[in-house]
PDB file of C-alpha atoms in Angstrom:
ATOM      1  CA  UNK A  20      14.249   2.437   8.389  1.00 73.00           C
ATOM      2  CA  UNK A  21      14.985   2.240   4.695  1.00 69.00           C
ATOM      3  CA  UNK A  22      15.721  -0.216   1.912  1.00 73.00           C
ATOM      4  CA  UNK A  23      17.138   2.522  -0.128  1.00 63.00           C
ATOM      5  CA  UNK A  24      15.676   5.937  -0.467  1.00 61.00           C
ATOM      6  CA  UNK A  25      15.134   5.317  -4.090  1.00 71.00           C
ATOM      7  CA  UNK A  26      12.723   2.459  -3.209  1.00 85.00           C
ATOM      8  CA  UNK A  27      10.784   3.130   0.057  1.00 93.00           C
ATOM      9  CA  UNK A  28      11.408   3.919   3.887  1.00 94.00           C
ATOM     10  CA  UNK A  29       9.346   2.181   6.559  1.00 96.00           C
ATOM     11  CA  UNK A  30       8.896   2.773  10.301  1.00 96.00           C
ATOM     12  CA  UNK A  31       8.715  -0.157  12.544  1.00 97.00           C
ATOM     13  CA  UNK A  32       6.860   0.010  16.107  1.00 97.00           C
ATOM     14  CA  UNK A  33       7.216  -2.616  18.986  1.00 96.00           C
ATOM     15  CA  UNK A  34       4.764  -3.105  21.802  1.00 96.00           C
ATOM     16  CA  UNK A  35       6.014  -4.194  25.298  1.00 90.00           C
ATOM     17  CA  UNK A  36       4.653  -7.837  24.868  1.00 96.00           C
ATOM     18  CA  UNK A  37       4.967 -10.513  22.358  1.00 97.00           C
ATOM     19  CA  UNK A  38       2.399 -10.676  19.552  1.00 97.00           C
ATOM     20  CA  UNK A  39       1.878 -10.457  15.922  1.00 98.00           C
ATOM     21  CA  UNK A  40       3.562  -8.500  13.150  1.00 98.00           C
ATOM     22  CA  UNK A  41       1.154  -6.252  10.960  1.00 98.00           C
ATOM     23  CA  UNK A  42       2.549  -4.759   7.727  1.00 98.00           C
ATOM     24  CA  UNK A  43       0.728  -1.492   6.829  1.00 98.00           C
ATOM     25  CA  UNK A  44       1.316  -0.378   3.275  1.00 98.00           C
ATOM     26  CA  UNK A  45       0.155   2.873   1.682  1.00 98.00           C
ATOM     27  CA  UNK A  46       1.354   4.422  -1.769  1.00 98.00           C
ATOM     28  CA  UNK A  47       1.405   1.377  -4.046  1.00 98.00           C
ATOM     29  CA  UNK A  48       0.201   3.974  -6.421  1.00 98.00           C
ATOM     30  CA  UNK A  49       1.659   7.499  -6.463  1.00 96.00           C
ATOM     31  CA  UNK A  50      -1.760   9.222  -7.056  1.00 96.00           C
ATOM     32  CA  UNK A  51      -3.315   7.782  -3.892  1.00 97.00           C
ATOM     33  CA  UNK A  52      -2.481  10.762  -1.312  1.00 98.00           C
ATOM     34  CA  UNK A  53      -5.067   9.880   1.399  1.00 98.00           C
ATOM     35  CA  UNK A  54      -3.611   6.397   2.480  1.00 98.00           C
ATOM     36  CA  UNK A  55      -0.183   8.208   2.627  1.00 98.00           C
ATOM     37  CA  UNK A  56      -1.481  10.638   5.110  1.00 98.00           C
ATOM     38  CA  UNK A  57      -3.297   7.862   7.099  1.00 98.00           C
ATOM     39  CA  UNK A  58      -0.230   6.091   7.437  1.00 98.00           C
ATOM     40  CA  UNK A  59       1.699   9.411   8.594  1.00 98.00           C
ATOM     41  CA  UNK A  60      -0.766  10.001  11.154  1.00 98.00           C
ATOM     42  CA  UNK A  61      -0.630   6.501  12.427  1.00 98.00           C
ATOM     43  CA  UNK A  62       3.402   6.680  12.672  1.00 98.00           C
ATOM     44  CA  UNK A  63       2.676   9.709  15.078  1.00 97.00           C
ATOM     45  CA  UNK A  64       0.252   7.798  17.138  1.00 97.00           C
ATOM     46  CA  UNK A  65       1.250   4.130  17.103  1.00 97.00           C
ATOM     47  CA  UNK A  66       4.279   4.738  19.800  1.00 96.00           C
ATOM     48  CA  UNK A  67       1.528   5.729  22.365  1.00 95.00           C
ATOM     49  CA  UNK A  68      -1.040   3.024  21.264  1.00 97.00           C
ATOM     50  CA  UNK A  69       0.763  -0.215  20.680  1.00 98.00           C
ATOM     51  CA  UNK A  70       1.229  -2.600  23.563  1.00 97.00           C
ATOM     52  CA  UNK A  71       1.898  -6.046  22.036  1.00 98.00           C
ATOM     53  CA  UNK A  72       3.665  -7.002  18.842  1.00 98.00           C
ATOM     54  CA  UNK A  73       4.933  -5.121  15.934  1.00 98.00           C
ATOM     55  CA  UNK A  74       3.728  -2.871  13.235  1.00 98.00           C
ATOM     56  CA  UNK A  75       5.752  -2.007  10.171  1.00 98.00           C
ATOM     57  CA  UNK A  76       4.220   1.113   8.299  1.00 98.00           C
ATOM     58  CA  UNK A  77       5.411   1.920   4.553  1.00 98.00           C
ATOM     59  CA  UNK A  78       3.811   5.426   4.019  1.00 98.00           C
ATOM     60  CA  UNK A  79       4.977   5.549   0.209  1.00 98.00           C
ATOM     61  CA  UNK A  80       5.687   2.305  -1.171  1.00 97.00           C
ATOM     62  CA  UNK A  81       6.129   3.468  -4.744  1.00 97.00           C
ATOM     63  CA  UNK A  82       8.241   6.506  -4.245  1.00 95.00           C
ATOM     64  CA  UNK A  83       9.158   6.989  -8.046  1.00 95.00           C
ATOM     65  CA  UNK A  84       5.297   6.908  -9.005  1.00 96.00           C
ATOM     66  CA  UNK A  85       4.716   9.511  -5.974  1.00 96.00           C
ATOM     67  CA  UNK A  86       7.458  11.734  -7.529  1.00 95.00           C
ATOM     68  CA  UNK A  87       5.837  11.567 -10.856  1.00 95.00           C
ATOM     69  CA  UNK A  88       2.347  12.239  -9.442  1.00 94.00           C
ATOM     70  CA  UNK A  89       1.268   9.007 -11.385  1.00 95.00           C
ATOM     71  CA  UNK A  90      -0.191   5.529 -10.872  1.00 96.00           C
ATOM     72  CA  UNK A  91       2.942   3.726 -12.210  1.00 96.00           C
ATOM     73  CA  UNK A  92       6.524   4.098 -11.650  1.00 95.00           C
ATOM     74  CA  UNK A  93       9.276   6.001 -13.631  1.00 95.00           C
ATOM     75  CA  UNK A  94       9.528   2.771 -15.851  1.00 96.00           C
ATOM     76  CA  UNK A  95       5.860   2.666 -16.578  1.00 97.00           C
ATOM     77  CA  UNK A  96       5.142  -0.381 -14.665  1.00 97.00           C
ATOM     78  CA  UNK A  97       2.300  -0.833 -12.142  1.00 97.00           C
ATOM     79  CA  UNK A  98       3.715  -2.084  -8.777  1.00 98.00           C
ATOM     80  CA  UNK A  99       0.063  -3.690  -8.131  1.00 97.00           C
ATOM     81  CA  UNK A 100       1.061  -5.917 -10.910  1.00 97.00           C
ATOM     82  CA  UNK A 101       4.744  -6.476 -10.620  1.00 98.00           C
ATOM     83  CA  UNK A 102       4.976  -8.428  -7.248  1.00 98.00           C
ATOM     84  CA  UNK A 103       7.247 -10.419  -6.180  1.00 98.00           C
ATOM     85  CA  UNK A 104       9.448  -8.282  -8.388  1.00 97.00           C
ATOM     86  CA  UNK A 105      13.028  -8.943  -9.428  1.00 97.00           C
ATOM     87  CA  UNK A 106      16.119  -7.808  -7.466  1.00 95.00           C
ATOM     88  CA  UNK A 107      18.069  -7.052 -10.629  1.00 96.00           C
ATOM     89  CA  UNK A 108      15.159  -5.505 -12.620  1.00 96.00           C
ATOM     90  CA  UNK A 109      13.674  -1.906 -13.127  1.00 96.00           C
ATOM     91  CA  UNK A 110      12.902   0.407 -10.251  1.00 96.00           C
ATOM     92  CA  UNK A 111       9.391  -1.090 -10.068  1.00 97.00           C
ATOM     93  CA  UNK A 112      10.653  -4.544 -10.175  1.00 97.00           C
ATOM     94  CA  UNK A 113      13.206  -3.865  -7.417  1.00 96.00           C
ATOM     95  CA  UNK A 114      10.710  -2.089  -5.380  1.00 97.00           C
ATOM     96  CA  UNK A 115       8.564  -5.124  -5.810  1.00 97.00           C
ATOM     97  CA  UNK A 116      11.116  -7.503  -4.622  1.00 97.00           C
ATOM     98  CA  UNK A 117      11.995  -5.563  -1.355  1.00 96.00           C
ATOM     99  CA  UNK A 118       8.042  -5.007  -0.653  1.00 97.00           C
ATOM    100  CA  UNK A 119       7.499  -8.689  -1.270  1.00 98.00           C
ATOM    101  CA  UNK A 120      10.035  -9.543   1.375  1.00 97.00           C
ATOM    102  CA  UNK A 121       8.384  -7.577   4.073  1.00 97.00           C
ATOM    103  CA  UNK A 122       5.028  -9.128   3.189  1.00 98.00           C
ATOM    104  CA  UNK A 123       6.522 -12.660   3.516  1.00 98.00           C
ATOM    105  CA  UNK A 124       7.895 -11.748   6.941  1.00 98.00           C
ATOM    106  CA  UNK A 125       4.595 -10.554   8.398  1.00 98.00           C
ATOM    107  CA  UNK A 126       1.669 -12.083  10.017  1.00 98.00           C
ATOM    108  CA  UNK A 127      -0.957  -9.875   8.722  1.00 98.00           C
ATOM    109  CA  UNK A 128      -1.036  -7.402   5.661  1.00 98.00           C
ATOM    110  CA  UNK A 129      -3.174  -4.216   5.207  1.00 98.00           C
ATOM    111  CA  UNK A 130      -2.725  -2.547   1.754  1.00 98.00           C
ATOM    112  CA  UNK A 131      -4.455   0.904   1.596  1.00 98.00           C
ATOM    113  CA  UNK A 132      -5.694   2.222  -1.754  1.00 98.00           C
ATOM    114  CA  UNK A 133      -8.120   4.788  -3.307  1.00 98.00           C
ATOM    115  CA  UNK A 134      -9.249   5.087  -6.907  1.00 96.00           C
ATOM    116  CA  UNK A 135      -6.468   7.491  -7.796  1.00 95.00           C
ATOM    117  CA  UNK A 136      -7.204  10.125 -10.280  1.00 92.00           C
ATOM    118  CA  UNK A 137      -9.120   7.602 -12.448  1.00 94.00           C
ATOM    119  CA  UNK A 138     -12.098   6.329 -10.371  1.00 96.00           C
ATOM    120  CA  UNK A 139     -14.389   7.220  -7.178  1.00 96.00           C
ATOM    121  CA  UNK A 140     -14.700   3.964  -5.175  1.00 97.00           C
ATOM    122  CA  UNK A 141     -17.391   3.478  -2.394  1.00 97.00           C
ATOM    123  CA  UNK A 142     -15.566   2.529   0.873  1.00 98.00           C
ATOM    124  CA  UNK A 143     -14.737  -1.113   1.057  1.00 98.00           C
ATOM    125  CA  UNK A 144     -12.400  -3.793   2.497  1.00 98.00           C
ATOM    126  CA  UNK A 145     -11.477  -6.308   0.122  1.00 98.00           C
ATOM    127  CA  UNK A 146      -9.832  -9.833   0.297  1.00 98.00           C
ATOM    128  CA  UNK A 147      -8.862 -12.754  -1.972  1.00 97.00           C
ATOM    129  CA  UNK A 148     -10.930 -15.904  -1.290  1.00 97.00           C
ATOM    130  CA  UNK A 149      -8.043 -17.851  -0.042  1.00 97.00           C
ATOM    131  CA  UNK A 150      -8.092 -21.575  -0.469  1.00 96.00           C
ATOM    132  CA  UNK A 151      -7.227 -21.940   3.235  1.00 97.00           C
ATOM    133  CA  UNK A 152     -10.349 -21.684   5.367  1.00 97.00           C
ATOM    134  CA  UNK A 153      -8.263 -20.650   8.218  1.00 98.00           C
ATOM    135  CA  UNK A 154      -6.779 -17.697   6.266  1.00 98.00           C
ATOM    136  CA  UNK A 155      -9.922 -16.813   4.607  1.00 98.00           C
ATOM    137  CA  UNK A 156     -11.842 -16.513   8.155  1.00 97.00           C
ATOM    138  CA  UNK A 157      -9.034 -14.331   9.376  1.00 98.00           C
ATOM    139  CA  UNK A 158      -9.194 -12.075   6.198  1.00 98.00           C
ATOM    140  CA  UNK A 159     -13.111 -11.828   6.881  1.00 97.00           C
ATOM    141  CA  UNK A 160     -12.381 -10.887  10.578  1.00 97.00           C
ATOM    142  CA  UNK A 161      -9.855  -8.113   9.356  1.00 98.00           C
ATOM    143  CA  UNK A 162     -12.048  -6.710   6.953  1.00 98.00           C
ATOM    144  CA  UNK A 163     -15.005  -6.636   9.460  1.00 97.00           C
ATOM    145  CA  UNK A 164     -12.663  -4.579  11.920  1.00 98.00           C
ATOM    146  CA  UNK A 165     -12.620  -1.620   9.466  1.00 98.00           C
ATOM    147  CA  UNK A 166     -16.213  -0.923   9.911  1.00 97.00           C
ATOM    148  CA  UNK A 167     -16.503   0.056   6.135  1.00 97.00           C
ATOM    149  CA  UNK A 168     -19.947  -0.485   4.503  1.00 95.00           C
ATOM    150  CA  UNK A 169     -18.667  -2.903   1.814  1.00 96.00           C
ATOM    151  CA  UNK A 170     -16.801  -6.197   2.333  1.00 96.00           C
ATOM    152  CA  UNK A 171     -15.685  -7.719  -0.928  1.00 96.00           C
ATOM    153  CA  UNK A 172     -14.221 -11.227  -1.563  1.00 96.00           C
ATOM    154  CA  UNK A 173     -12.888 -11.909  -4.951  1.00 96.00           C
ATOM    155  CA  UNK A 174     -11.360 -15.039  -6.636  1.00 95.00           C
ATOM    156  CA  UNK A 175      -7.726 -15.866  -5.601  1.00 95.00           C
ATOM    157  CA  UNK A 176      -6.177 -16.146  -9.123  1.00 94.00           C
ATOM    158  CA  UNK A 177      -4.816 -12.683  -9.787  1.00 95.00           C
ATOM    159  CA  UNK A 178      -0.930 -12.389  -9.832  1.00 97.00           C
ATOM    160  CA  UNK A 179       1.460  -9.578  -9.285  1.00 97.00           C
ATOM    161  CA  UNK A 180      -0.352  -8.084  -6.414  1.00 97.00           C
ATOM    162  CA  UNK A 181       0.677  -7.459  -2.790  1.00 98.00           C
ATOM    163  CA  UNK A 182      -2.134  -9.822  -1.976  1.00 98.00           C
ATOM    164  CA  UNK A 183      -0.977 -12.584  -4.216  1.00 98.00           C
ATOM    165  CA  UNK A 184       2.436 -12.623  -2.493  1.00 98.00           C
ATOM    166  CA  UNK A 185       0.608 -12.786   0.895  1.00 98.00           C
ATOM    167  CA  UNK A 186      -1.818 -15.425  -0.601  1.00 98.00           C
ATOM    168  CA  UNK A 187       1.287 -17.705  -1.483  1.00 98.00           C
ATOM    169  CA  UNK A 188       2.967 -16.965   2.004  1.00 98.00           C
ATOM    170  CA  UNK A 189      -0.349 -17.855   3.713  1.00 98.00           C
ATOM    171  CA  UNK A 190      -0.487 -14.191   5.275  1.00 98.00           C
ATOM    172  CA  UNK A 191      -3.854 -13.147   6.001  1.00 98.00           C
ATOM    173  CA  UNK A 192      -4.498  -9.821   3.982  1.00 98.00           C
ATOM    174  CA  UNK A 193      -7.002  -7.298   2.872  1.00 98.00           C
ATOM    175  CA  UNK A 194      -6.783  -4.208   0.864  1.00 98.00           C
ATOM    176  CA  UNK A 195      -8.874  -0.883   1.334  1.00 98.00           C
ATOM    177  CA  UNK A 196     -10.685   1.313  -1.515  1.00 98.00           C
ATOM    178  CA  UNK A 197     -12.207   4.575  -0.775  1.00 98.00           C
ATOM    179  CA  UNK A 198     -12.654   7.790  -2.762  1.00 96.00           C
ATOM    180  CA  UNK A 199     -10.489   8.950  -5.583  1.00 95.00           C
ATOM    181  CA  UNK A 200     -10.387  11.997  -7.791  1.00 90.00           C
ATOM    182  CA  UNK A 201      -8.590  15.278  -7.381  1.00 90.00           C
ATOM    183  CA  UNK A 202      -8.239  16.879  -4.010  1.00 92.00           C
ATOM    184  CA  UNK A 203      -8.060  15.555  -0.458  1.00 95.00           C
ATOM    185  CA  UNK A 204     -10.814  13.760   1.165  1.00 96.00           C
ATOM    186  CA  UNK A 205     -10.305  13.858   4.996  1.00 97.00           C
ATOM    187  CA  UNK A 206     -13.152  11.229   5.622  1.00 98.00           C
ATOM    188  CA  UNK A 207     -10.739   8.497   3.955  1.00 98.00           C
ATOM    189  CA  UNK A 208      -7.666   9.563   6.100  1.00 98.00           C
ATOM    190  CA  UNK A 209      -9.973   9.193   9.211  1.00 98.00           C
ATOM    191  CA  UNK A 210     -11.649   5.920   8.171  1.00 98.00           C
ATOM    192  CA  UNK A 211      -8.392   4.424   7.456  1.00 98.00           C
ATOM    193  CA  UNK A 212      -6.530   5.490  10.608  1.00 98.00           C
ATOM    194  CA  UNK A 213      -9.633   4.610  12.820  1.00 98.00           C
ATOM    195  CA  UNK A 214      -9.772   1.198  11.056  1.00 98.00           C
ATOM    196  CA  UNK A 215      -6.091   0.188  11.492  1.00 98.00           C
ATOM    197  CA  UNK A 216      -6.552   0.976  15.206  1.00 98.00           C
ATOM    198  CA  UNK A 217      -9.668  -0.967  15.395  1.00 98.00           C
ATOM    199  CA  UNK A 218      -7.927  -3.958  13.556  1.00 98.00           C
ATOM    200  CA  UNK A 219      -4.918  -3.640  16.262  1.00 98.00           C
ATOM    201  CA  UNK A 220      -7.482  -3.793  19.149  1.00 98.00           C
ATOM    202  CA  UNK A 221      -9.097  -6.893  17.526  1.00 98.00           C
ATOM    203  CA  UNK A 222      -5.583  -8.492  17.284  1.00 98.00           C
ATOM    204  CA  UNK A 223      -5.047  -7.527  20.892  1.00 98.00           C
ATOM    205  CA  UNK A 224      -2.085  -5.440  19.882  1.00 98.00           C
ATOM    206  CA  UNK A 225      -3.736  -2.491  21.724  1.00 98.00           C
ATOM    207  CA  UNK A 226      -5.274  -3.006  25.157  1.00 96.00           C
ATOM    208  CA  UNK A 227      -8.766  -1.679  24.360  1.00 96.00           C
ATOM    209  CA  UNK A 228     -11.827  -3.849  23.257  1.00 97.00           C
ATOM    210  CA  UNK A 229     -12.598  -3.234  19.401  1.00 97.00           C
ATOM    211  CA  UNK A 230     -15.846  -1.685  18.290  1.00 96.00           C
ATOM    212  CA  UNK A 231     -16.921  -3.873  15.240  1.00 94.00           C
ATOM    213  CA  UNK A 232     -20.346  -2.924  13.808  1.00 92.00           C
ATOM    214  CA  UNK A 233     -22.904  -5.830  12.998  1.00 91.00           C
ATOM    215  CA  UNK A 234     -22.286  -7.615   9.670  1.00 88.00           C
ATOM    216  CA  UNK A 235     -25.929  -7.041   9.065  1.00 84.00           C
ATOM    217  CA  UNK A 236     -25.089  -3.522   8.387  1.00 80.00           C
ATOM    218  CA  UNK A 237     -22.502  -4.265   5.625  1.00 89.00           C
ATOM    219  CA  UNK A 238     -23.072  -4.934   1.885  1.00 92.00           C
ATOM    220  CA  UNK A 239     -21.167  -8.186   1.750  1.00 93.00           C
ATOM    221  CA  UNK A 240     -20.316 -10.058  -1.342  1.00 93.00           C
ATOM    222  CA  UNK A 241     -17.946 -12.965  -2.086  1.00 94.00           C
ATOM    223  CA  UNK A 242     -17.513 -13.616  -5.896  1.00 91.00           C
ATOM    224  CA  UNK A 243     -15.734 -16.552  -6.979  1.00 90.00           C
ATOM    225  CA  UNK A 244     -16.096 -15.873 -10.609  1.00 89.00           C
ATOM    226  CA  UNK A 245     -12.855 -15.520 -12.861  1.00 89.00           C
ATOM    227  CA  UNK A 246     -11.540 -11.915 -12.677  1.00 88.00           C
ATOM    228  CA  UNK A 247     -14.242 -10.761 -10.120  1.00 88.00           C
ATOM    229  CA  UNK A 248     -11.884  -8.415  -8.572  1.00 90.00           C
ATOM    230  CA  UNK A 249     -10.455  -6.815 -11.882  1.00 88.00           C
ATOM    231  CA  UNK A 250     -11.709  -3.177 -11.604  1.00 88.00           C
ATOM    232  CA  UNK A 251     -10.257  -2.122 -14.853  1.00 89.00           C
ATOM    233  CA  UNK A 252     -12.190  -4.775 -16.748  1.00 90.00           C
ATOM    234  CA  UNK A 253     -15.754  -3.823 -15.592  1.00 94.00           C
ATOM    235  CA  UNK A 254     -18.348  -2.255 -17.865  1.00 95.00           C
ATOM    236  CA  UNK A 255     -15.875  -1.160 -20.602  1.00 96.00           C
ATOM    237  CA  UNK A 256     -16.433   1.903 -22.746  1.00 97.00           C
ATOM    238  CA  UNK A 257     -18.149   1.317 -26.243  1.00 97.00           C
ATOM    239  CA  UNK A 258     -16.337   4.218 -27.652  1.00 97.00           C
ATOM    240  CA  UNK A 259     -13.854   6.785 -27.712  1.00 98.00           C
ATOM    241  CA  UNK A 260     -14.956  10.276 -26.077  1.00 98.00           C
ATOM    242  CA  UNK A 261     -16.186  12.040 -23.035  1.00 98.00           C
ATOM    243  CA  UNK A 262     -17.856   9.990 -20.347  1.00 98.00           C
ATOM    244  CA  UNK A 263     -21.073  11.836 -18.999  1.00 97.00           C
ATOM    245  CA  UNK A 264     -22.328   9.777 -15.803  1.00 97.00           C
ATOM    246  CA  UNK A 265     -25.875   9.399 -14.935  1.00 97.00           C
ATOM    247  CA  UNK A 266     -25.517   7.617 -11.495  1.00 96.00           C
ATOM    248  CA  UNK A 267     -23.702   8.617  -8.521  1.00 95.00           C
ATOM    249  CA  UNK A 268     -21.467   6.366  -6.273  1.00 94.00           C
ATOM    250  CA  UNK A 269     -23.435   4.243  -3.796  1.00 93.00           C
ATOM    251  CA  UNK A 270     -26.701   4.313  -5.975  1.00 94.00           C
ATOM    252  CA  UNK A 271     -28.596   1.219  -6.286  1.00 93.00           C
ATOM    253  CA  UNK A 272     -29.201   0.581  -9.986  1.00 95.00           C
ATOM    254  CA  UNK A 273     -31.207  -1.930 -11.986  1.00 95.00           C
ATOM    255  CA  UNK A 274     -29.980  -3.830 -15.335  1.00 95.00           C
ATOM    256  CA  UNK A 275     -30.740  -1.712 -18.203  1.00 97.00           C
ATOM    257  CA  UNK A 276     -30.821   1.683 -16.356  1.00 97.00           C
ATOM    258  CA  UNK A 277     -28.834   4.392 -18.133  1.00 97.00           C
ATOM    259  CA  UNK A 278     -25.193   4.400 -16.536  1.00 97.00           C
ATOM    260  CA  UNK A 279     -24.266   7.463 -18.744  1.00 97.00           C
ATOM    261  CA  UNK A 280     -23.152   8.518 -22.367  1.00 98.00           C
ATOM    262  CA  UNK A 281     -19.846   8.521 -24.226  1.00 98.00           C
ATOM    263  CA  UNK A 282     -19.899  11.759 -26.256  1.00 98.00           C
ATOM    264  CA  UNK A 283     -17.874  12.289 -29.450  1.00 97.00           C
ATOM    265  CA  UNK A 284     -17.024  16.063 -29.206  1.00 97.00           C
ATOM    266  CA  UNK A 285     -16.130  16.084 -33.140  1.00 96.00           C
ATOM    267  CA  UNK A 286     -19.260  14.332 -34.377  1.00 97.00           C
ATOM    268  CA  UNK A 287     -21.721  14.988 -31.595  1.00 96.00           C
ATOM    269  CA  UNK A 288     -22.628  11.410 -31.477  1.00 97.00           C
ATOM    270  CA  UNK A 289     -23.853  10.189 -28.146  1.00 97.00           C
ATOM    271  CA  UNK A 290     -23.169   6.524 -27.236  1.00 98.00           C
ATOM    272  CA  UNK A 291     -25.462   5.257 -24.364  1.00 97.00           C
ATOM    273  CA  UNK A 292     -24.043   2.886 -21.504  1.00 97.00           C
ATOM    274  CA  UNK A 293     -26.345   0.847 -19.440  1.00 97.00           C
ATOM    275  CA  UNK A 294     -26.234  -0.929 -16.204  1.00 96.00           C
ATOM    276  CA  UNK A 295     -25.198  -4.636 -16.756  1.00 92.00           C
ATOM    277  CA  UNK A 296     -26.440  -6.056 -13.730  1.00 91.00           C
ATOM    278  CA  UNK A 297     -28.820  -5.171 -10.703  1.00 92.00           C
ATOM    279  CA  UNK A 298     -27.013  -3.975  -7.888  1.00 93.00           C
ATOM    280  CA  UNK A 299     -24.751  -1.228  -6.013  1.00 94.00           C
ATOM    281  CA  UNK A 300     -22.834   1.221  -8.011  1.00 96.00           C
ATOM    282  CA  UNK A 301     -19.559   1.103  -6.164  1.00 97.00           C
ATOM    283  CA  UNK A 302     -17.215   2.170  -8.780  1.00 97.00           C
ATOM    284  CA  UNK A 303     -17.227   5.156 -11.347  1.00 97.00           C
ATOM    285  CA  UNK A 304     -14.832   6.595 -13.724  1.00 96.00           C
ATOM    286  CA  UNK A 305     -13.807  10.065 -12.628  1.00 94.00           C
ATOM    287  CA  UNK A 306     -11.609  10.971 -15.606  1.00 95.00           C
ATOM    288  CA  UNK A 307     -13.997  11.975 -18.119  1.00 96.00           C
ATOM    289  CA  UNK A 308     -11.772  11.427 -21.468  1.00 97.00           C
ATOM    290  CA  UNK A 309     -12.071   7.793 -22.220  1.00 98.00           C
ATOM    291  CA  UNK A 310     -10.983   5.311 -24.887  1.00 97.00           C
ATOM    292  CA  UNK A 311     -12.905   2.483 -26.173  1.00 97.00           C
ATOM    293  CA  UNK A 312     -12.510  -0.441 -23.613  1.00 97.00           C
ATOM    294  CA  UNK A 313     -11.780   1.697 -20.740  1.00 97.00           C
ATOM    295  CA  UNK A 314     -13.813   0.758 -17.413  1.00 97.00           C
ATOM    296  CA  UNK A 315     -16.695   3.198 -16.885  1.00 97.00           C
ATOM    297  CA  UNK A 316     -17.534   1.629 -13.445  1.00 97.00           C
ATOM    298  CA  UNK A 317     -18.596  -1.456 -11.649  1.00 96.00           C
ATOM    299  CA  UNK A 318     -21.610  -2.714  -9.838  1.00 96.00           C
ATOM    300  CA  UNK A 319     -21.762  -5.069  -6.802  1.00 94.00           C
ATOM    301  CA  UNK A 320     -24.690  -7.647  -7.087  1.00 89.00           C
ATOM    302  CA  UNK A 321     -27.848  -7.143  -5.041  1.00 76.00           C
ATOM    303  CA  UNK A 322     -27.778  -8.230  -1.645  1.00 63.00           C
ATOM    304  CA  UNK A 323     -30.654  -9.632   0.499  1.00 57.00           C
ATOM    305  CA  UNK A 324     -30.350  -7.718   3.920  1.00 51.00           C
ATOM    306  CA  UNK A 325     -28.267  -9.258   6.423  1.00 52.00           C
ATOM    307  CA  UNK A 326     -26.981 -12.219   3.967  1.00 61.00           C
ATOM    308  CA  UNK A 327     -23.632 -12.460   2.320  1.00 71.00           C
ATOM    309  CA  UNK A 328     -23.989 -12.734  -1.409  1.00 73.00           C
ATOM    310  CA  UNK A 329     -22.053 -15.721  -3.022  1.00 75.00           C
ATOM    311  CA  UNK A 330     -21.422 -15.454  -6.820  1.00 75.00           C
ATOM    312  CA  UNK A 331     -20.128 -18.830  -8.327  1.00 69.00           C
TER     313      UNK A 331
END
């Protein structure tokens, strides 16, 4: 099915019994390819698996960005900052309008991402800290079903997102992040596909029990602080130049540890960058040319084993 080839196409699958409607979105950013391929694989497999409810799959939500091999659409707008959009607006605004209508008509939302060309990200399932205790608990259960090593709840204020449309419609919603950079990472495709199938099992939309790893094995943070989920605002570069990293994704770091250097190739000046807190390096910039203020990475606070970290 389609809302217009210039916007996006989607596939809809129905099980034999009544049940919830899950919306699965990939390709919000045009340079995040593994989620698109995970969605494509699920389109092939769902007809044989689904026993109840309905799944709607959007494999390439931001088609103009995909054609341009870019994060943003042909109008320069970021679809992840444009929802709920405008029916009479630019290509990205119209896409956001149609996508938001699908979200409001769903019972659950999963929005799949990577770090694109810009970042490498540790595998995580994230969600907004919804003011409704019922919605929040459903989101935690959705995130847990993906069996990714990180679960991350962030403050619910940001606008323009698919998750903010879901928040306002009281639709439980999560997003996924894993990997990034150039090339394809088959492990991301596999993790996302298996995670969606496990979620459908947990929602009783597939007639098999889910396999959910104990939460004691997760790095689980809920951060209520303002802009806690804003990746592009973390650890800003102190200078223009070329970023040389000193840590790897998934490393535990301590505050003051050297994160890397920004090197001016003309003057030869090295500007050091240091970890701003103790914790887990979950986000690292992959494109090495940086401008002052660009995010160089992010750290999740230290966790005591088996306990959720709550940041106020």
